[in-house]
CSV table of C-alpha atoms in Angstrom, one decimal:
chain,number,residue,atom,x,y,z
A,1,MET,CA,135.2,96.3,36.7
A,2,VAL,CA,138.6,95.2,38.1
A,3,SER,CA,140.9,94.1,35.3
A,4,SER,CA,142.0,90.5,35.1
A,5,ILE,CA,145.6,89.6,36.0
A,6,THR,CA,148.1,88.6,33.4
A,7,ARG,CA,151.4,86.7,33.7
A,8,ASN,CA,154.5,86.0,31.7
A,9,GLN,CA,154.2,82.5,30.2
A,10,ALA,CA,156.8,80.1,31.6
A,11,ASP,CA,158.3,77.1,29.8
A,12,ILE,CA,157.3,74.3,32.1
A,13,ARG,CA,158.1,70.9,30.6
A,14,VAL,CA,156.9,67.5,31.9
A,15,VAL,CA,158.7,64.4,30.9
A,16,THR,CA,156.8,62.1,28.5
A,17,ALA,CA,155.6,58.7,29.3
A,18,CYS,CA,158.5,57.2,27.2
A,19,GLU,CA,161.0,59.3,29.0
A,20,ALA,CA,159.6,58.1,32.3
A,21,GLU,CA,159.8,54.5,31.2
A,22,LYS,CA,163.4,55.0,30.5
A,23,LEU,CA,164.0,56.5,33.9
A,24,GLY,CA,162.2,53.6,35.5
A,25,LYS,CA,158.7,54.0,36.9
A,26,GLY,CA,158.5,55.6,40.2
A,27,GLN,CA,162.2,56.4,40.5
A,28,GLN,CA,161.5,60.2,40.6
A,29,ARG,CA,158.8,59.9,43.2
A,30,ASN,CA,159.7,61.8,46.4
A,31,GLU,CA,161.6,59.4,48.8
A,32,GLY,CA,160.1,61.1,51.8
A,33,LEU,CA,156.6,59.8,50.8
A,34,ASN,CA,157.2,56.6,52.7
A,35,LEU,CA,158.0,58.5,55.9
A,36,LEU,CA,154.6,60.1,56.1
A,37,SER,CA,152.3,58.5,58.7
A,38,LEU,CA,148.8,58.9,57.3
A,39,PRO,CA,145.5,58.0,58.9
A,40,LYS,CA,143.4,55.2,57.3
A,41,THR,CA,140.5,57.6,57.0
A,42,PRO,CA,140.4,60.2,54.2
A,43,LEU,CA,142.6,63.3,54.6
A,44,PHE,CA,140.2,65.7,53.0
A,45,GLY,CA,137.2,66.7,55.1
A,46,THR,CA,134.4,69.2,54.4
A,47,ASP,CA,137.0,72.1,54.2
A,48,GLY,CA,140.3,70.6,53.0
A,49,ILE,CA,142.9,68.9,55.1
A,50,ARG,CA,142.7,70.1,58.7
A,51,GLY,CA,144.2,69.0,62.0
A,52,LYS,CA,146.6,69.7,64.8
A,53,VAL,CA,150.0,70.9,63.8
A,54,GLY,CA,152.7,68.4,64.7
A,55,GLU,CA,150.3,65.5,64.5
A,56,LEU,CA,148.4,65.2,61.2
A,57,LEU,CA,149.8,68.5,59.8
A,58,SER,CA,153.5,68.8,59.3
A,59,ALA,CA,156.0,70.4,56.9
A,60,PRO,CA,156.7,67.0,55.2
A,61,LEU,CA,153.0,66.5,54.6
A,62,ALA,CA,152.6,70.0,53.3
A,63,LEU,CA,155.6,69.5,51.0
A,64,GLN,CA,153.9,66.4,49.5
A,65,VAL,CA,150.5,68.0,49.3
A,66,GLY,CA,152.1,70.9,47.4
A,67,PHE,CA,153.8,68.5,45.0
A,68,TRP,CA,150.7,66.3,44.3
A,69,ALA,CA,148.4,69.3,44.2
A,70,GLY,CA,150.8,70.8,41.6
A,71,VAL,CA,150.8,67.6,39.6
A,72,VAL,CA,147.0,67.2,39.7
A,73,LEU,CA,146.3,70.9,38.9
A,74,ARG,CA,148.8,70.9,36.0
A,75,THR,CA,147.4,67.7,34.6
A,76,HIS,CA,143.8,69.0,34.5
A,77,ALA,CA,144.7,72.5,33.4
A,78,ASN,CA,144.0,73.8,29.9
A,79,ARG,CA,146.8,76.3,30.1
A,80,VAL,CA,150.1,77.1,31.8
A,81,GLY,CA,149.6,79.2,34.9
A,82,PRO,CA,150.6,79.9,38.5
A,83,VAL,CA,149.1,78.7,41.7
A,84,ILE,CA,148.1,81.5,44.2
A,85,LEU,CA,149.0,80.9,47.8
A,86,GLY,CA,147.8,82.7,50.9
A,87,GLN,CA,147.7,82.1,54.7
A,88,ASP,CA,146.2,83.2,57.9
A,89,SER,CA,148.0,84.5,61.0
A,90,ARG,CA,148.7,81.2,62.8
A,91,ASN,CA,152.2,80.6,64.0
A,92,SER,CA,152.4,77.5,61.9
A,93,SER,CA,151.1,79.1,58.7
A,94,ASP,CA,154.5,80.4,57.6
A,95,MET,CA,156.0,76.9,57.9
A,96,LEU,CA,153.2,75.2,56.0
A,97,ALA,CA,153.1,77.9,53.3
A,98,MET,CA,156.8,77.6,52.6
A,99,ALA,CA,156.6,73.8,52.5
A,100,LEU,CA,153.6,73.9,50.2
A,101,SER,CA,155.4,76.4,47.9
A,102,ALA,CA,158.4,74.1,47.8
A,103,GLY,CA,156.2,71.2,46.8
A,104,LEU,CA,154.4,73.2,44.2
A,105,THR,CA,157.6,74.6,42.7
A,106,SER,CA,159.1,71.0,42.6
A,107,ALA,CA,156.1,70.1,40.5
A,108,GLY,CA,157.1,72.8,38.0
A,109,ILE,CA,154.5,75.3,39.2
A,110,GLU,CA,155.0,79.0,39.5
A,111,VAL,CA,153.7,80.3,42.9
A,112,TRP,CA,152.3,83.7,43.5
A,113,TYR,CA,152.5,84.2,47.3
A,114,LEU,CA,150.1,86.7,48.9
A,115,GLY,CA,151.0,86.2,52.6
A,116,LEU,CA,148.3,87.2,55.1
A,117,CYS,CA,144.9,87.5,53.4
A,118,PRO,CA,141.3,86.2,53.7
A,119,THR,CA,140.5,82.8,52.1
A,120,PRO,CA,138.0,84.4,49.7
A,121,CYS,CA,140.9,86.7,48.4
A,122,VAL,CA,142.7,83.6,47.2
A,123,ALA,CA,139.5,82.3,45.6
A,124,TYR,CA,138.8,85.6,43.8
A,125,LEU,CA,142.3,86.1,42.5
A,126,THR,CA,142.5,82.6,41.3
A,127,SER,CA,139.2,83.0,39.3
A,128,SER,CA,140.1,86.4,37.9
A,129,SER,CA,143.7,85.6,36.8
A,130,GLU,CA,145.4,82.9,34.6
A,131,ALA,CA,146.0,80.8,37.7
A,132,ILE,CA,145.4,77.1,37.5
A,133,GLY,CA,144.6,76.9,41.1
A,134,GLY,CA,144.9,78.4,44.6
A,135,VAL,CA,145.9,77.2,48.1
A,136,MET,CA,145.0,78.7,51.4
A,137,ILE,CA,146.7,77.8,54.7
A,138,SER,CA,144.1,78.2,57.5
A,139,ALA,CA,142.0,76.3,59.9
A,140,SER,CA,139.3,78.9,59.7
A,141,HIS,CA,137.5,79.1,63.1
A,142,ASN,CA,139.6,76.4,64.8
A,143,PRO,CA,141.9,77.2,67.7
A,144,PRO,CA,145.5,78.4,67.2
A,145,GLU,CA,147.1,74.9,67.5
A,146,ASP,CA,145.2,73.7,64.4
A,147,ASN,CA,145.8,74.5,60.8
A,148,GLY,CA,144.6,73.4,57.4
A,149,ILE,CA,145.1,73.3,53.7
A,150,LYS,CA,142.3,74.4,51.4
A,151,ILE,CA,142.8,73.9,47.6
A,152,PHE,CA,140.8,75.8,44.9
A,153,GLY,CA,140.4,75.0,41.2
A,154,ALA,CA,141.1,77.5,38.4
A,155,ASP,CA,137.5,78.8,38.7
A,156,GLY,CA,138.1,79.8,42.4
A,157,ALA,CA,135.7,77.1,43.7
A,158,LYS,CA,136.9,74.5,46.2
A,159,LEU,CA,138.6,71.6,44.4
A,160,PRO,CA,136.1,68.9,43.4
A,161,GLN,CA,136.2,65.7,45.4
A,162,ALA,CA,137.4,63.7,42.4
A,163,LEU,CA,140.6,65.9,42.2
A,164,GLN,CA,141.0,65.8,46.0
A,165,ALA,CA,141.0,62.0,45.7
A,166,GLU,CA,143.7,62.2,43.0
A,167,ILE,CA,145.9,64.2,45.3
A,168,GLU,CA,145.3,61.8,48.1
A,169,ALA,CA,146.1,58.9,45.9
A,170,GLY,CA,149.5,60.5,45.2
A,171,LEU,CA,150.1,61.0,48.8
A,172,ARG,CA,149.4,57.4,49.6
A,173,GLY,CA,151.5,56.1,46.6
A,174,ASN,CA,148.4,54.8,44.8
A,175,THR,CA,148.7,56.7,41.5
A,176,GLU,CA,149.6,56.2,37.9
A,177,PHE,CA,150.6,59.8,37.5
A,178,ILE,CA,154.0,60.4,35.9
A,179,ASP,CA,155.5,62.7,38.4
A,180,SER,CA,158.9,63.4,37.0
A,181,VAL,CA,159.3,67.1,36.3
A,182,SER,CA,162.2,68.4,34.2
A,183,ASP,CA,162.0,72.1,35.4
A,184,CYS,CA,161.4,73.8,38.7
A,185,GLY,CA,158.8,76.5,39.3
A,186,ARG,CA,159.5,79.9,40.8
A,187,HIS,CA,158.1,81.6,43.9
A,188,TYR,CA,157.1,85.3,43.7
A,189,SER,CA,155.7,87.6,46.4
A,190,ARG,CA,152.6,89.2,45.0
A,191,ARG,CA,151.0,91.1,48.0
A,192,GLU,CA,149.9,93.9,45.7
A,193,LEU,CA,147.2,91.7,44.3
A,194,ILE,CA,145.3,91.8,47.5
A,195,GLY,CA,144.2,95.3,46.6
A,196,ASN,CA,142.4,93.9,43.5
A,197,TYR,CA,140.3,91.8,45.8
A,198,GLY,CA,139.5,94.8,48.0
A,199,ALA,CA,138.4,96.9,45.0
A,200,ALA,CA,136.2,94.1,43.7
A,201,LEU,CA,134.4,93.9,47.0
A,202,GLN,CA,133.4,97.5,46.8
A,203,GLN,CA,132.8,97.9,43.1
A,204,PRO,CA,129.2,96.6,42.9
A,205,LEU,CA,128.0,98.8,45.7
A,206,GLN,CA,129.8,102.1,45.1
A,207,ALA,CA,127.4,103.4,42.4
A,208,SER,CA,124.2,102.9,44.5
A,209,VAL,CA,125.0,103.1,48.2
A,210,ASN,CA,127.6,104.1,50.8
A,211,LEU,CA,127.8,103.5,54.5
A,212,GLN,CA,128.2,107.2,55.6
A,213,GLY,CA,126.6,107.9,58.9
A,214,MET,CA,126.9,104.2,60.0
A,215,LYS,CA,129.0,103.2,63.0
A,216,ILE,CA,130.1,99.6,62.6
A,217,VAL,CA,132.2,97.4,65.0
A,218,LEU,CA,134.4,94.8,63.4
A,219,ASP,CA,135.8,91.8,65.4
A,220,LEU,CA,138.7,90.5,63.3
A,221,ALA,CA,139.6,87.6,65.5
A,222,TRP,CA,143.4,88.3,65.4
A,223,GLY,CA,143.2,86.7,61.9
A,224,ALA,CA,143.4,87.1,58.2
A,225,ALA,CA,141.2,90.1,57.7
A,226,VAL,CA,143.0,92.5,60.1
A,227,GLY,CA,144.6,94.5,57.3
A,228,LEU,CA,141.9,94.5,54.7
A,229,ALA,CA,138.5,94.7,56.5
A,230,PRO,CA,139.0,98.1,58.3
A,231,SER,CA,140.2,99.8,55.1
A,232,VAL,CA,137.3,98.4,53.0
A,233,PHE,CA,134.6,99.6,55.4
A,234,THR,CA,136.3,103.0,55.9
A,235,GLN,CA,136.5,103.5,52.1
A,236,MET,CA,132.8,102.7,51.9
A,237,GLY,CA,132.1,105.6,54.3
A,238,ALA,CA,131.5,103.9,57.6
A,239,GLU,CA,132.9,104.9,61.0
A,240,VAL,CA,134.8,101.8,62.0
A,241,ILE,CA,135.7,100.5,65.5
A,242,CYS,CA,138.0,97.4,65.5
A,243,LEU,CA,138.4,94.6,68.0
A,244,HIS,CA,141.2,92.0,67.9
A,245,ASN,CA,142.7,93.8,64.9
A,246,GLN,CA,146.3,92.6,64.9
A,247,ALA,CA,147.7,89.4,63.3
A,248,ASP,CA,148.3,87.2,66.3
A,249,GLY,CA,149.0,83.5,65.9
A,250,ASP,CA,148.7,82.8,69.6
A,251,ARG,CA,145.3,84.3,69.9
A,252,ILE,CA,143.5,83.7,66.6
A,253,ASN,CA,139.8,82.8,67.3
A,254,VAL,CA,140.5,82.6,71.1
A,255,ASN,CA,137.4,84.0,72.8
A,256,CYS,CA,136.7,86.2,69.9
A,257,GLY,CA,135.4,86.2,66.3
A,258,SER,CA,132.4,84.4,64.9
A,259,THR,CA,132.5,81.6,67.5
A,260,HIS,CA,132.6,84.0,70.5
A,261,LEU,CA,130.3,87.0,70.0
A,262,GLU,CA,130.2,88.2,73.6
A,263,THR,CA,133.0,90.9,73.2
A,264,LEU,CA,131.4,92.2,70.0
A,265,GLN,CA,127.9,92.3,71.5
A,266,ALA,CA,129.2,94.4,74.5
A,267,ALA,CA,131.3,96.7,72.2
A,268,VAL,CA,128.3,97.4,69.9
A,269,GLN,CA,126.2,98.5,72.9
A,270,GLU,CA,129.1,100.4,74.5
A,271,HIS,CA,129.8,102.5,71.4
A,272,ASN,CA,126.1,102.9,70.4
A,273,ALA,CA,127.0,101.4,67.1
A,274,ASP,CA,124.5,100.6,64.4
A,275,LEU,CA,125.7,97.0,64.1
A,276,GLY,CA,128.7,94.8,64.3
A,277,PHE,CA,130.3,91.9,62.4
A,278,ALA,CA,132.4,89.0,63.7
A,279,PHE,CA,134.7,87.2,61.3
A,280,ASP,CA,136.5,83.9,61.8
A,281,GLY,CA,140.2,83.4,61.4
A,282,ASP,CA,140.3,83.3,57.6
A,283,ALA,CA,137.2,85.6,57.0
A,284,ASP,CA,135.2,83.2,54.9
A,285,ARG,CA,132.3,83.5,57.3
A,286,VAL,CA,130.7,86.2,59.3
A,287,LEU,CA,128.0,86.7,61.9
A,288,ALA,CA,126.3,90.0,62.7
A,289,VAL,CA,125.1,91.7,65.9
A,290,ASP,CA,122.3,94.3,65.9
A,291,HIS,CA,122.4,97.5,67.9
A,292,THR,CA,120.7,95.8,70.9
A,293,GLY,CA,123.5,93.3,71.1
A,294,ARG,CA,121.4,90.4,69.6
A,295,SER,CA,123.3,87.9,67.4
A,296,VAL,CA,122.1,87.6,63.8
A,297,ASN,CA,123.2,84.2,62.3
A,298,GLY,CA,123.4,82.9,58.8
A,299,ASP,CA,119.8,81.9,58.6
A,300,TYR,CA,118.7,85.5,59.2
A,301,ILE,CA,121.3,86.8,56.8
A,302,LEU,CA,120.1,84.5,54.1
A,303,TYR,CA,116.5,85.4,54.7
A,304,LEU,CA,117.1,89.2,54.6
A,305,TRP,CA,119.4,89.1,51.6
A,306,GLY,CA,117.1,86.6,49.9
A,307,GLN,CA,114.1,88.9,50.5
A,308,HIS,CA,116.0,91.9,49.1
A,309,LEU,CA,117.1,90.0,45.9
A,310,LYS,CA,113.6,88.6,45.5
A,311,GLN,CA,112.2,92.1,45.6
A,312,GLN,CA,114.7,93.1,42.9
A,313,GLN,CA,113.7,90.1,40.9
A,314,GLN,CA,117.3,88.8,41.1
A,315,LEU,CA,116.6,85.5,42.9
A,316,PRO,CA,116.0,82.7,40.4
A,317,ASP,CA,113.0,80.6,41.4
A,318,ASN,CA,113.0,82.4,44.7
A,319,LEU,CA,115.4,79.7,45.8
A,320,ILE,CA,117.8,79.7,48.7
A,321,VAL,CA,120.2,76.7,49.2
A,322,SER,CA,121.1,76.0,52.9
A,323,THR,CA,122.1,72.9,54.9
A,324,VAL,CA,120.4,70.5,57.3
A,325,MET,CA,121.3,72.9,60.1
A,326,ALA,CA,118.9,75.6,58.8
A,327,ASN,CA,116.3,76.4,61.4
A,328,LEU,CA,112.7,75.2,60.7
A,329,GLY,CA,111.4,78.7,61.6
A,330,PHE,CA,113.5,80.1,58.7
A,331,GLU,CA,112.4,77.4,56.3
A,332,ARG,CA,108.7,77.8,57.0
A,333,ALA,CA,108.8,81.6,57.0
A,334,TRP,CA,110.6,81.6,53.6
A,335,LYS,CA,108.1,79.2,52.1
A,336,GLN,CA,105.2,81.2,53.4
A,337,GLN,CA,106.2,84.1,51.2
A,338,GLY,CA,106.6,82.0,48.1
A,339,GLY,CA,110.2,81.0,48.5
A,340,LYS,CA,111.8,77.7,48.0
A,341,LEU,CA,114.6,76.2,50.2
A,342,ILE,CA,116.8,73.2,49.4
A,343,ARG,CA,118.9,71.6,52.2
A,344,THR,CA,122.3,70.0,51.7
A,345,ALA,CA,124.9,68.3,53.9
A,346,VAL,CA,126.9,70.6,56.1
A,347,GLY,CA,129.7,72.3,54.3
A,348,ASP,CA,129.8,75.3,51.9
A,349,GLN,CA,131.2,73.1,49.2
A,350,TYR,CA,127.9,71.1,49.2
A,351,VAL,CA,125.9,74.3,49.2
A,352,GLN,CA,127.9,75.6,46.2
A,353,ALA,CA,127.5,72.3,44.3
A,354,GLU,CA,123.7,72.4,44.8
A,355,MET,CA,123.7,76.1,43.7
A,356,LEU,CA,125.5,75.1,40.5
A,357,LYS,CA,123.2,72.2,39.9
A,358,THR,CA,120.0,74.2,40.4
A,359,GLY,CA,121.0,77.6,39.1
A,360,GLY,CA,120.6,79.0,42.6
A,361,ALA,CA,122.1,82.5,43.2
A,362,LEU,CA,122.0,82.6,47.0
A,363,GLY,CA,123.0,79.9,49.6
A,364,GLY,CA,124.9,79.4,52.8
A,365,GLU,CA,125.1,78.1,56.3
A,366,GLN,CA,123.7,79.0,59.7
A,367,SER,CA,127.3,79.4,60.8
A,368,GLY,CA,127.9,82.4,58.5
A,369,HIS,CA,129.3,80.9,55.3
A,370,ILE,CA,127.2,82.8,52.7
A,371,LEU,CA,127.5,82.5,48.9
A,372,CYS,CA,125.9,85.0,46.5
A,373,ARG,CA,126.8,84.2,42.9
A,374,HIS,CA,125.9,87.7,41.7
A,375,TYR,CA,129.0,88.9,43.5
A,376,GLY,CA,131.3,86.0,44.2
A,377,ILE,CA,132.1,82.3,43.8
A,378,THR,CA,132.8,81.2,47.3
A,379,GLY,CA,131.8,81.9,50.9
A,380,ASP,CA,133.0,85.4,51.7
A,381,GLY,CA,132.7,87.1,55.1
A,382,LEU,CA,133.7,90.6,54.0
A,383,LEU,CA,131.5,90.5,50.9
A,384,THR,CA,128.5,89.4,53.0
A,385,ALA,CA,129.1,92.0,55.7
A,386,LEU,CA,129.3,94.8,53.2
A,387,HIS,CA,126.1,93.8,51.5
A,388,LEU,CA,124.2,93.3,54.8
A,389,ALA,CA,125.3,96.7,56.0
A,390,SER,CA,124.3,98.2,52.6
A,391,LEU,CA,120.9,96.5,52.8
A,392,VAL,CA,120.3,98.0,56.3
A,393,LYS,CA,121.4,101.5,55.0
A,394,GLN,CA,119.0,101.2,52.0
A,395,ALA,CA,116.1,100.0,54.2
A,396,GLY,CA,116.3,103.1,56.4
A,397,VAL,CA,115.6,101.0,59.5
A,398,SER,CA,117.8,99.2,62.0
A,399,LEU,CA,119.0,95.6,61.6
A,400,ALA,CA,117.1,94.8,64.7
A,401,ALA,CA,113.8,96.0,63.1
A,402,LEU,CA,114.5,93.9,60.0
A,403,VAL,CA,115.1,90.8,62.1
A,404,ASP,CA,112.0,91.4,64.2
A,405,GLU,CA,109.9,91.5,61.0
A,406,SER,CA,111.5,88.2,59.6
A,407,PHE,CA,110.8,85.0,61.6
A,408,ASP,CA,111.0,83.3,65.0
A,409,THR,CA,113.4,80.5,65.4
A,410,TYR,CA,112.6,77.1,66.8
A,411,PRO,CA,114.6,76.2,69.9
A,412,GLN,CA,117.8,74.5,68.6
A,413,LEU,CA,120.5,73.1,70.7
A,414,LEU,CA,124.0,72.1,69.4
A,415,ARG,CA,126.5,70.3,71.6
A,416,ASN,CA,130.0,69.2,70.6
A,417,VAL,CA,131.4,66.0,72.0
A,418,ARG,CA,135.2,65.8,71.6
A,419,VAL,CA,136.3,62.5,70.2
A,420,ILE,CA,140.0,62.4,69.7
A,421,ASP,CA,140.2,59.0,68.0
A,422,ARG,CA,139.9,59.9,64.3
A,423,ASP,CA,138.8,56.4,63.1
A,424,ARG,CA,136.2,56.1,65.8
A,425,ARG,CA,134.9,59.6,65.2
A,426,LEU,CA,134.5,59.2,61.4
A,427,SER,CA,132.9,55.7,61.7
A,428,TRP,CA,130.4,56.7,64.5
A,429,GLN,CA,127.5,55.6,62.4
A,430,ASN,CA,128.5,52.0,63.0
A,431,CYS,CA,127.8,52.4,66.7
A,432,GLU,CA,124.5,50.5,67.3
A,433,PRO,CA,123.6,52.1,70.7
A,434,ILE,CA,123.9,55.6,69.3
A,435,GLN,CA,121.7,54.7,66.3
A,436,GLN,CA,119.1,53.2,68.6
A,437,ALA,CA,119.1,56.3,70.7
A,438,ILE,CA,118.6,58.5,67.6
A,439,ALA,CA,115.7,56.3,66.4
A,440,SER,CA,114.0,56.5,69.9
A,441,ALA,CA,114.3,60.3,69.9
A,442,GLU,CA,112.9,60.7,66.4
A,443,ALA,CA,110.0,58.4,67.2
A,444,ALA,CA,109.2,60.3,70.4
A,445,MET,CA,109.3,63.7,68.8
A,446,GLY,CA,107.6,62.9,65.5
A,447,ASP,CA,106.8,66.1,63.6
A,448,SER,CA,107.5,68.3,66.5
A,449,GLY,CA,111.3,68.2,66.1
A,450,ARG,CA,114.3,66.9,64.3
A,451,ILE,CA,117.8,65.5,65.1
A,452,LEU,CA,121.1,65.8,63.4
A,453,VAL,CA,124.2,63.9,64.6
A,454,ARG,CA,127.4,64.1,62.5
A,455,ALA,CA,131.1,64.0,62.7
A,456,SER,CA,132.6,67.5,62.1
A,457,GLY,CA,134.7,67.8,59.0
A,458,THR,CA,136.8,70.6,60.5
A,459,GLU,CA,137.2,69.7,64.2
A,460,PRO,CA,137.7,66.5,66.3
A,461,VAL,CA,134.2,66.5,67.6
A,462,ILE,CA,130.8,64.8,67.1
A,463,ARG,CA,128.1,67.4,66.7
A,464,VAL,CA,124.7,66.7,68.2
A,465,MET,CA,121.9,69.0,67.2
A,466,VAL,CA,118.3,68.8,68.4
A,467,GLU,CA,115.5,71.2,67.2
A,468,ALA,CA,112.0,71.1,68.8
A,469,VAL,CA,108.9,73.1,69.2
A,470,ASN,CA,109.9,73.9,72.8
A,471,ALA,CA,113.2,74.2,74.7
A,472,GLU,CA,112.4,71.5,77.2
A,473,LEU,CA,112.0,68.8,74.5
A,474,ALA,CA,115.2,70.0,72.8
A,475,THR,CA,117.2,69.9,76.0
A,476,TYR,CA,116.0,66.5,77.1
A,477,TRP,CA,116.9,64.7,73.9
A,478,THR,CA,120.2,66.6,73.4
A,479,GLU,CA,121.3,65.4,76.8
A,480,GLU,CA,120.2,61.9,76.1
A,481,LEU,CA,122.1,61.7,72.8
A,482,VAL,CA,125.3,63.4,74.1
A,483,ALA,CA,125.4,60.9,76.9
A,484,GLN,CA,125.3,58.0,74.4
A,485,VAL,CA,128.1,59.5,72.3
A,486,GLN,CA,130.2,60.0,75.4
A,487,ALA,CA,129.5,56.5,76.7
A,488,HIS,CA,130.4,54.7,73.4
A,489,LEU,CA,132.9,56.9,71.5
A,490,VAL,CA,134.9,58.8,74.2
A,491,SER,CA,137.6,56.5,75.7
């Protein structure tokens, strides 16, 4: 096992309530707080704070988020410890990371800065060290002009909503926290720690399997995994071909990665590769491509990995936790072989919460966020890819053959309608014509289909998903609902 990380204890003192009273309540609060222009709707979505840089996201906001995150993490910590900070390759990530570090250190927190690294690296190092929390600067699969702030607790899991609410209360000036700090934290570059994460990815597999003889194509999306993913797969024995394998803030996720599989599909066939993997910008999700160029989404990854764990008697209650997006074909095939599937709201934090509640060991999303508690504590694209490749190697057949033997999906259409107005987007459920259209569609389809309309927690869009027994029915009702959203929410 990889040894845990230790630190030198620092003397970080916070003024007492009496001292704060003498100073005058609120006198030490950052004067710049009143200059922030915050939306009325909540800042934290399904994956932290995310938005367009220069609009919602700015250096002043990041400074304040860093400060209040430091206050909240320190208040709830049972020890003195650092906060681990990482980022993806976006042009704005340096600015936001430095502002966040300034805010954290002004709250008396020691910062261990990793620089460019995958989001799961921050989560792992936080959980395996004496850190009291972690922060990742990334907008995941979003375009280059967006960015985001993801905050993790000391256990490496995404910060609970109650603590997110405390941070937001501080940002909005609605808090009773005593925020005067008598000492400043320090900022340290700790890039060497990324190697601990890479070793931890390989350690569970090295004794039983290697990837020798496999040719694997990796689409790294110009993002956070460009340095780590090729070396990890090579060290496991695979012949690796890389696409979009430089850190490029102008091109991260642009026509590549897990949201654009076309280049990977062509490259897998061109190189006669066994399979390929496409990561998003921060490598917390992954999608696969078999040797024929066919895409293999999170539903299939969950089914195949779940089947493997079930055969090894390592899947408690034969349970998989997924979301409302999981395909009906996946659900019914899993249940036919004695499995159980629980659906949650969209977002890997909801999947993780349900796994903790039920004792589930495997869960994830169709989009490629996969969590396996045997090996990690958060969605991890690199971990998932390594285990899926190892599963294929051990099976002695192609990924295509495994998929063919699994299940057939029901036709499922997903359309995104861009709604720039944040308040209108997040309150879409108050729109009566849209609700009436949904009710009509559900009544017309009955048991032969299902509908999901929701505001994205990561992008300025309303997502419309229709699943039905045939493509014609799915297409008809998708177009009807998209038209209603466009008519009533798009100005």
